[in-house]
Amino acid sequence: MSAHLDRRSFLRTTAAAASAAMAFPRIVRGAGKRKLRVAIVGVGGRGGHGLGMAKSEEIVALCDVDTGRLGGAKKRFQNARTYQDYREMLERRDDYDAAIISTPDHQHYPAAIRAIRAGKAVYCEKPLTWSVWEALHLAAEAEKHKVATQLGNQGMGGWGWRVAYDYVEADAIGEVREVHTWTGSHGGWFDDGVRTPKGEDPVPKNLNWDLWLGPAPMRPYKKRVYHPARWRGWIDFGNGALGDWCCHLLNAFYKVLEPGLPVSVECIGQTGPAIDSYPKGKTVKWEFAADGDRPAFDAYWYDGTHTPPRMPGLEEGRKMGKAGSYLVGTKGTCWVVGSHNNSAVIVPEATRKAFGKPKRSAPPSRGHEKEFLMAAKGEIPYNAPLSHFSYGGQLVAFALMGNIAARVKGKLLFDPKAQRFTNSAEANKLMTRKPRDGWYVG
């Protein structure tokens, strides 16, 4: 199957999905009456969102390495069985229909792959996986087992990318030649540009540190350095600003153009090295090849101390904001506003007014979480959710190549079909890693 899907592909998929659902009305009606039996992996932080998402269903199992957080969730869902090790929960019991995964990045793949291979539906928080290889492999496994999946990039349910899609489809900005995406401060969520601290602190009684590390290399526990919620900037556990925001910010152009995997990636500027944690700022450039009627284009990412060039056509006095993206075409520019693709407009304002509203061609949203639950129940096809892993896996894989580029200097050439870099053994090595004993899942 080609890595590229043309701009109309998801409309055809949506239409086919609707036809498929109509073709099996008895199955759909029967499935829809029963509540899903849900297993929750990670109940703190974003896990609270997962609990809220599943509260209308039947939560049968709860897992967290922190017994303090686990106990709090147990009070809310008293009939659920509790676990600290998701391997035990996902492998030894079969009485669940879906898993919702809200752990640190490095635990996403080993949890999700176990559920998928058990034939269960999976909703996984962004950025889906810790590594490029994991993202591509998880996408392939989800398709192989034909289970309902959804990446937790909630902006997919918003209007911003849909309006941008309509503008591009209506040829309002011409052929897209460049895309620029940025995010500023990290909001205090994590540290970057720092080295691993020396020494160790006593592990809290409520925390199983060995299970928290999971597949990652062993290291001593340090208070207020990794847990809770400080892991994002550390290379062994998270993916920094790019991993934290790619699924929201890069999703707009990626869904509009569906370009598949890039042919090159390069970190063309960064503030500080990427050794133990990610740089304080960086600029990444990807090159995407032409495909069908879509010409080749370049995509740029800026985070932290790095900022994008001013948007072509933006009037003096208008601010671009702390996060967003814009598509530069041969006729004009489309600005997708905000961190979660809140809206989209053509700039300058005079051009937007002259063009008017584009014809609506993107489908309305069912609701990001709702469409996953519908697919898991069989009310819509397993691959109907717009951020199903076949799509989300490629989005995350291409984005995380930017983190590899921050660690391996120079322009890295990539073969989308072979899914490997062609000019760097070091870059290929960083596409994955060997997990600790007991955590390997091939």
Coordinates of C-alpha atoms in Angstrom, one line a residue:
M1 CA 0.0 0.0 0.0
S2 CA 1.4 3.4 -0.9
A3 CA 2.5 5.6 2.0
H4 CA 0.7 8.5 0.5
L5 CA -3.0 9.0 0.5
D6 CA -4.3 11.8 -1.7
R7 CA -6.3 14.6 -0.1
R8 CA -9.6 12.9 -1.0
S9 CA -8.7 9.5 0.4
F10 CA -10.1 10.0 3.9
L11 CA -13.4 11.2 2.4
R12 CA -13.6 7.9 0.4
T13 CA -12.7 6.0 3.6
T14 CA -15.4 7.8 5.5
A15 CA -18.0 7.0 2.8
A16 CA -16.9 3.4 2.7
A17 CA -17.0 3.2 6.5
A18 CA -20.6 4.5 6.5
S19 CA -21.5 1.9 3.8
A20 CA -19.9 -0.9 5.8
A21 CA -21.8 0.1 9.0
M22 CA -25.1 0.1 7.0
A23 CA -24.2 -3.4 5.6
F24 CA -24.2 -5.0 9.1
P25 CA -27.1 -3.3 11.0
R26 CA -27.8 -6.3 13.3
I27 CA -24.2 -6.5 14.4
V28 CA -24.0 -2.8 15.0
R29 CA -27.2 -2.6 17.0
G30 CA -26.3 -5.6 19.1
A31 CA -22.8 -4.3 19.8
G32 CA -24.0 -0.8 20.6
K33 CA -26.2 -2.0 23.5
R34 CA -23.4 -3.5 25.5
K35 CA -21.0 -1.3 27.4
L36 CA -17.3 -1.7 26.7
R37 CA -15.2 -3.5 29.3
V38 CA -12.2 -1.2 29.6
A39 CA -8.7 -1.6 31.1
I40 CA -7.0 1.6 32.1
V41 CA -3.1 1.7 31.9
G42 CA -2.0 4.8 33.9
V43 CA -4.5 6.6 36.0
G44 CA -2.6 9.8 37.0
G45 CA -2.0 12.9 34.8
R46 CA -3.5 12.2 31.4
G47 CA -4.9 9.0 32.9
G48 CA -7.6 11.2 34.4
H49 CA -8.7 12.0 30.9
G50 CA -8.8 8.3 30.1
L51 CA -10.9 7.6 33.2
G52 CA -13.3 10.3 32.2
M53 CA -13.5 9.0 28.7
A54 CA -14.4 5.5 29.9
K55 CA -16.7 6.4 32.8
S56 CA -19.8 5.8 30.6
E57 CA -18.5 2.3 30.0
E58 CA -17.5 -0.5 32.4
I59 CA -14.0 -0.1 33.8
V60 CA -12.9 -3.6 34.8
A61 CA -9.2 -3.1 35.4
L62 CA -6.9 -0.2 36.6
C63 CA -3.1 -0.2 36.4
D64 CA -0.6 2.3 37.8
V65 CA 2.9 1.9 39.2
D66 CA 2.0 4.5 41.9
T67 CA -0.3 2.9 44.5
G68 CA -1.3 6.4 45.7
R69 CA -2.8 7.3 42.4
L70 CA -4.1 3.8 41.9
G71 CA -6.0 3.9 45.2
G72 CA -7.6 7.2 44.3
A73 CA -8.9 5.7 41.1
K74 CA -10.1 2.5 42.9
K75 CA -12.3 4.6 45.1
R76 CA -14.1 5.9 42.0
F77 CA -14.4 2.6 40.3
Q78 CA -14.7 0.1 43.1
N79 CA -15.6 -2.9 41.0
A80 CA -12.3 -2.7 39.0
R81 CA -9.4 -4.9 39.8
T82 CA -6.1 -3.1 40.4
Y83 CA -2.6 -3.9 39.1
Q84 CA 0.8 -2.3 39.2
D85 CA 2.2 -4.3 36.2
Y86 CA 0.3 -3.9 33.0
R87 CA 1.9 -7.0 31.5
E88 CA 0.1 -9.1 34.1
M89 CA -3.2 -7.2 33.4
L90 CA -3.1 -7.3 29.6
E91 CA -1.7 -10.8 29.2
R92 CA -3.4 -12.8 31.9
R93 CA -7.0 -11.6 31.6
D94 CA -9.2 -11.6 28.6
D95 CA -12.3 -10.1 29.9
Y96 CA -11.7 -6.6 28.5
D97 CA -12.6 -5.1 25.1
A98 CA -10.4 -2.0 25.0
A99 CA -7.4 -0.6 26.7
I100 CA -6.8 3.1 27.3
I101 CA -3.1 3.9 27.7
S102 CA -1.9 7.1 29.4
T103 CA 1.6 6.3 30.6
P104 CA 4.9 8.1 29.9
D105 CA 6.0 7.7 26.3
H106 CA 8.5 4.9 26.8
Q107 CA 5.7 2.6 28.1
H108 CA 3.2 3.2 25.3
Y109 CA 4.4 0.6 22.8
P110 CA 4.9 -2.4 25.2
A111 CA 1.4 -1.8 26.6
A112 CA -0.3 -1.2 23.3
I113 CA 1.2 -4.1 21.4
R114 CA 0.1 -6.6 24.1
A115 CA -3.5 -5.4 23.9
I116 CA -3.5 -5.3 20.1
R117 CA -2.1 -8.8 19.8
A118 CA -4.8 -9.9 22.2
G119 CA -7.4 -8.6 19.7
K120 CA -8.4 -5.6 21.9
A121 CA -9.2 -2.0 20.8
V122 CA -6.6 0.6 21.9
Y123 CA -6.7 4.3 22.6
C124 CA -3.2 5.6 23.3
E125 CA -2.2 9.1 24.3
K126 CA 0.2 11.0 22.1
P127 CA 2.9 10.7 20.9
L128 CA 1.8 7.1 20.5
T129 CA 5.3 5.6 20.9
W130 CA 8.8 6.5 22.2
S131 CA 10.6 5.6 19.0
V132 CA 10.2 5.7 15.2
W133 CA 10.3 1.9 14.8
E134 CA 7.7 1.4 17.5
A135 CA 5.3 3.8 15.7
L136 CA 5.6 2.1 12.4
H137 CA 5.5 -1.4 13.9
L138 CA 2.4 -0.6 16.0
A139 CA 0.6 0.8 13.0
A140 CA 1.3 -2.4 11.1
E141 CA 0.2 -4.7 13.9
A142 CA -3.0 -2.7 14.4
E143 CA -3.9 -3.2 10.7
K144 CA -2.9 -6.8 10.8
H145 CA -5.2 -7.6 13.7
K146 CA -7.9 -5.2 12.4
V147 CA -8.7 -3.7 15.9
A148 CA -10.1 -0.3 16.6
T149 CA -7.4 2.2 17.5
Q150 CA -7.1 5.9 18.1
L151 CA -4.1 8.2 18.8
G152 CA -4.9 10.8 21.5
N153 CA -4.4 14.0 19.5
Q154 CA -7.7 15.5 20.5
G155 CA -7.3 18.4 18.0
M156 CA -8.2 16.0 15.2
G157 CA -11.8 16.5 16.4
G158 CA -11.6 20.2 15.9
W159 CA -12.3 22.5 13.0
G160 CA -8.9 24.0 12.3
W161 CA -7.5 21.3 10.0
R162 CA -10.9 20.8 8.4
V163 CA -11.1 24.5 7.4
A164 CA -7.5 24.3 6.1
Y165 CA -8.4 21.2 4.1
D166 CA -11.3 23.0 2.6
Y167 CA -9.1 26.0 1.6
V168 CA -6.5 23.7 0.0
E169 CA -9.1 21.6 -1.7
A170 CA -10.7 24.8 -3.1
D171 CA -7.3 25.9 -4.4
A172 CA -7.4 29.1 -2.3
I173 CA -3.7 29.1 -1.7
G174 CA -2.5 27.2 -4.7
E175 CA 0.1 24.4 -4.4
V176 CA 1.6 24.0 -1.0
R177 CA 5.4 24.4 -1.1
E178 CA 6.3 25.0 2.6
V179 CA 4.8 24.4 6.0
H180 CA 6.0 26.1 9.2
T181 CA 5.0 24.9 12.7
W182 CA 6.1 26.2 16.1
T183 CA 5.6 26.0 19.8
G184 CA 7.2 28.3 22.4
S185 CA 7.7 27.6 26.1
H186 CA 7.0 24.1 27.5
G187 CA 4.8 25.4 30.2
G188 CA 7.0 24.1 33.0
W189 CA 6.1 20.5 32.1
F190 CA 9.7 19.4 31.8
D191 CA 13.4 20.4 31.8
D192 CA 15.5 20.4 28.7
G193 CA 19.2 21.1 28.0
V194 CA 20.2 19.4 31.3
R195 CA 22.3 16.4 32.3
T196 CA 21.4 13.4 34.4
P197 CA 21.8 14.4 38.1
K198 CA 24.2 12.5 40.3
G199 CA 23.3 10.5 43.3
E200 CA 19.9 9.0 44.3
D201 CA 17.1 9.5 46.6
P202 CA 14.9 7.0 48.5
V203 CA 12.1 5.7 46.4
P204 CA 8.7 6.6 47.8
K205 CA 6.8 3.7 49.3
N206 CA 3.9 4.2 46.9
L207 CA 6.1 3.9 43.8
N208 CA 7.4 0.8 42.1
W209 CA 10.5 2.4 40.4
D210 CA 11.5 -0.7 38.5
L211 CA 8.1 -0.9 36.9
W212 CA 8.1 2.8 36.2
L213 CA 11.3 2.4 34.3
G214 CA 9.9 -0.6 32.4
P215 CA 11.8 -1.1 29.1
A216 CA 14.1 1.9 29.7
P217 CA 17.6 1.6 31.0
M218 CA 18.0 1.3 34.8
R219 CA 18.9 4.5 36.6
P220 CA 18.6 5.7 40.2
Y221 CA 15.5 7.4 41.4
K222 CA 15.8 11.2 42.0
K223 CA 13.1 13.2 43.7
R224 CA 11.1 15.6 41.5
V225 CA 13.3 14.8 38.5
Y226 CA 11.4 12.1 36.6
H227 CA 8.1 11.3 38.5
P228 CA 5.5 12.6 38.6
A229 CA 5.2 14.4 35.2
R230 CA 8.9 15.5 34.8
W231 CA 9.9 12.7 32.4
R232 CA 9.0 14.4 29.1
G233 CA 12.4 16.1 28.6
W234 CA 14.5 13.1 29.3
I235 CA 15.6 11.1 26.2
D236 CA 15.2 7.7 27.8
F237 CA 11.6 8.4 28.7
G238 CA 10.0 11.1 26.6
N239 CA 10.3 13.0 23.3
G240 CA 10.7 16.6 24.4
A241 CA 8.8 19.5 22.9
L242 CA 8.6 17.8 19.5
G243 CA 7.1 14.6 20.9
D244 CA 4.8 16.4 23.3
W245 CA 3.3 18.7 20.6
C246 CA 3.8 17.1 17.2
C247 CA 0.5 15.2 17.3
H248 CA -1.4 18.4 17.8
L249 CA 0.6 21.0 15.8
L250 CA 1.9 18.9 12.9
N251 CA -1.3 17.1 12.5
A252 CA -3.1 19.9 10.6
F253 CA -0.8 20.0 7.6
Y254 CA -0.3 16.2 7.8
K255 CA -4.0 15.4 7.6
V256 CA -4.6 18.0 4.9
L257 CA -1.8 16.7 2.6
E258 CA -1.3 13.1 3.8
P259 CA 2.2 13.0 2.5
G260 CA 3.4 9.8 4.0
L261 CA 7.0 9.6 5.2
P262 CA 9.7 12.2 4.3
V263 CA 12.7 11.6 2.2
S264 CA 15.0 13.6 4.4
V265 CA 15.3 15.2 7.8
E266 CA 17.8 17.6 9.2
C267 CA 18.2 19.6 12.4
I268 CA 19.3 22.9 10.9
G269 CA 19.7 24.7 14.2
Q270 CA 19.6 23.9 17.9
T271 CA 20.4 25.5 21.2
G272 CA 22.5 23.1 23.2
P273 CA 23.2 19.4 22.7
A274 CA 20.8 16.4 22.9
I275 CA 22.7 14.1 25.3
D276 CA 20.6 13.1 28.3
S277 CA 17.7 15.6 27.6
Y278 CA 16.5 17.4 24.5
P279 CA 17.9 20.8 23.4
K280 CA 16.5 24.1 24.8
G281 CA 15.4 24.9 21.2
K282 CA 15.7 23.5 17.7
T283 CA 14.7 24.0 14.1
V284 CA 14.0 20.8 12.1
K285 CA 13.5 20.5 8.3
W286 CA 11.8 17.6 6.5
E287 CA 11.6 17.1 2.8
F288 CA 8.6 15.4 1.3
A289 CA 8.7 14.0 -2.2
A290 CA 6.1 14.8 -4.9
D291 CA 3.2 12.3 -5.2
G292 CA 0.6 12.3 -7.9
D293 CA -0.8 15.8 -8.3
R294 CA 0.9 17.0 -5.1
P295 CA 4.3 18.7 -5.6
A296 CA 7.2 18.2 -3.3
F297 CA 7.3 20.5 -0.3
D298 CA 9.3 21.2 2.9
A299 CA 8.1 21.2 6.5
Y300 CA 9.8 23.1 9.3
W301 CA 9.5 22.8 13.1
Y302 CA 10.6 25.4 15.7
D303 CA 10.5 24.9 19.4
G304 CA 11.8 26.5 22.6
T305 CA 14.2 29.3 21.8
H306 CA 13.7 28.9 18.1
T307 CA 10.9 30.8 16.3
P308 CA 9.6 30.7 12.7
P309 CA 9.9 33.5 10.1
R310 CA 7.0 35.9 10.0
M311 CA 4.1 34.6 8.1
P312 CA 3.9 35.8 4.4
G313 CA 1.0 38.2 4.1
L314 CA 0.4 38.7 7.8
E315 CA -0.5 42.4 8.4
E316 CA 1.7 44.5 10.6
G317 CA 0.5 44.4 14.2
R318 CA -1.0 40.9 14.0
K319 CA 0.8 38.4 16.3
M320 CA 1.4 34.8 15.3
G321 CA 1.0 33.5 18.9
K322 CA 3.0 31.0 20.9
A323 CA 2.0 28.0 18.8
G324 CA 0.5 27.3 15.5
S325 CA 1.3 26.5 11.9
Y326 CA 1.0 27.9 8.4
L327 CA 0.9 26.5 4.9
V328 CA 2.6 28.6 2.2
G329 CA 1.2 28.1 -1.2
T330 CA 1.8 29.5 -4.7
K331 CA -1.2 31.8 -4.3
G332 CA -1.3 32.6 -0.6
T333 CA -0.9 31.4 3.0
C334 CA -3.3 29.5 5.3
W335 CA -2.8 30.0 9.0
V336 CA -3.9 27.2 11.3
V337 CA -4.3 29.0 14.7
G338 CA -3.4 27.7 18.1
S339 CA -1.8 24.6 19.6
H340 CA -4.8 22.3 18.9
N341 CA -5.8 23.5 15.4
N342 CA -8.5 25.7 16.8
S343 CA -9.3 27.5 13.6
A344 CA -7.8 28.3 10.2
V345 CA -7.8 31.5 8.1
I346 CA -6.2 32.9 4.9
V347 CA -3.9 35.8 5.3
P348 CA -3.9 38.7 4.6
E349 CA -7.5 39.5 5.8
A350 CA -8.3 41.2 2.5
T351 CA -7.6 38.0 0.6
R352 CA -9.7 36.0 3.0
K353 CA -12.7 38.3 2.5
A354 CA -12.3 38.4 -1.2
F355 CA -12.2 34.6 -1.4
G356 CA -15.1 34.0 0.9
K357 CA -15.9 30.7 2.7
P358 CA -14.6 27.6 0.9
K359 CA -17.0 24.8 0.1
R360 CA -17.3 22.3 3.0
S361 CA -15.6 19.1 1.9
A362 CA -14.1 17.8 5.1
P363 CA -16.5 15.7 7.2
P364 CA -17.8 17.0 10.5
S365 CA -16.3 15.4 13.7
R366 CA -18.2 12.7 15.6
G367 CA -16.0 13.6 18.6
H368 CA -12.5 12.3 18.9
E369 CA -13.1 10.0 21.9
K370 CA -16.6 9.1 20.8
E371 CA -15.5 7.7 17.4
F372 CA -13.0 5.4 19.1
L373 CA -15.7 4.1 21.4
M374 CA -18.0 3.6 18.5
A375 CA -15.4 1.7 16.5
A376 CA -14.5 -0.4 19.6
K377 CA -18.2 -1.4 19.9
G378 CA -18.5 -2.2 16.2
E379 CA -20.8 0.7 15.4
I380 CA -18.4 1.9 12.8
P381 CA -15.5 0.1 11.1
Y382 CA -12.3 -0.5 13.1
N383 CA -10.3 2.0 11.0
A384 CA -13.0 4.7 10.8
P385 CA -11.5 6.8 13.7
L386 CA -9.4 9.5 11.9
S387 CA -6.4 9.0 14.1
H388 CA -6.3 5.3 13.8
F389 CA -2.8 3.9 14.2
S390 CA -2.2 3.4 10.4
Y391 CA -2.4 7.2 10.2
G392 CA -1.1 8.2 13.6
G393 CA 1.8 5.8 13.4
Q394 CA 3.2 7.6 10.3
L395 CA 2.5 11.0 11.8
V396 CA 4.5 10.1 14.9
A397 CA 7.2 8.3 13.0
F398 CA 7.9 11.3 10.7
A399 CA 7.9 13.7 13.6
L400 CA 10.2 11.7 15.9
M401 CA 12.8 11.6 13.0
G402 CA 13.3 15.2 14.0
N403 CA 14.6 14.1 17.4
I404 CA 17.0 11.7 15.7
A405 CA 18.2 14.6 13.6
A406 CA 19.0 16.6 16.8
R407 CA 21.3 13.8 17.8
V408 CA 22.9 12.9 14.5
K409 CA 24.3 15.9 12.6
G410 CA 23.9 16.5 8.9
K411 CA 21.1 15.8 6.4
L412 CA 19.7 12.3 6.9
L413 CA 18.2 10.7 3.8
F414 CA 15.3 8.3 4.3
D415 CA 13.7 5.6 2.2
P416 CA 10.0 5.6 2.9
K417 CA 9.5 2.1 1.4
A418 CA 12.3 0.4 3.2
Q419 CA 11.6 2.6 6.3
R420 CA 15.3 3.2 6.9
F421 CA 17.9 5.9 6.6
T422 CA 20.2 5.4 3.7
N423 CA 23.2 7.4 4.7
S424 CA 23.6 6.9 8.5
A425 CA 23.9 3.7 10.5
E426 CA 23.8 5.8 13.6
A427 CA 20.4 7.2 12.7
N428 CA 19.1 3.8 12.0
K429 CA 20.3 2.6 15.4
L430 CA 18.4 5.4 17.1
M431 CA 15.1 4.3 15.4
T432 CA 14.7 1.9 18.3
R433 CA 16.6 0.4 21.3
K434 CA 17.0 -2.9 23.1
P435 CA 14.6 -2.9 26.1
R436 CA 15.6 -4.2 29.5
D437 CA 15.2 -8.0 30.1
G438 CA 11.6 -8.9 30.5
W439 CA 10.2 -6.1 28.5
Y440 CA 11.0 -7.1 24.9
V441 CA 8.1 -7.5 22.5
G442 CA 9.1 -8.2 18.9

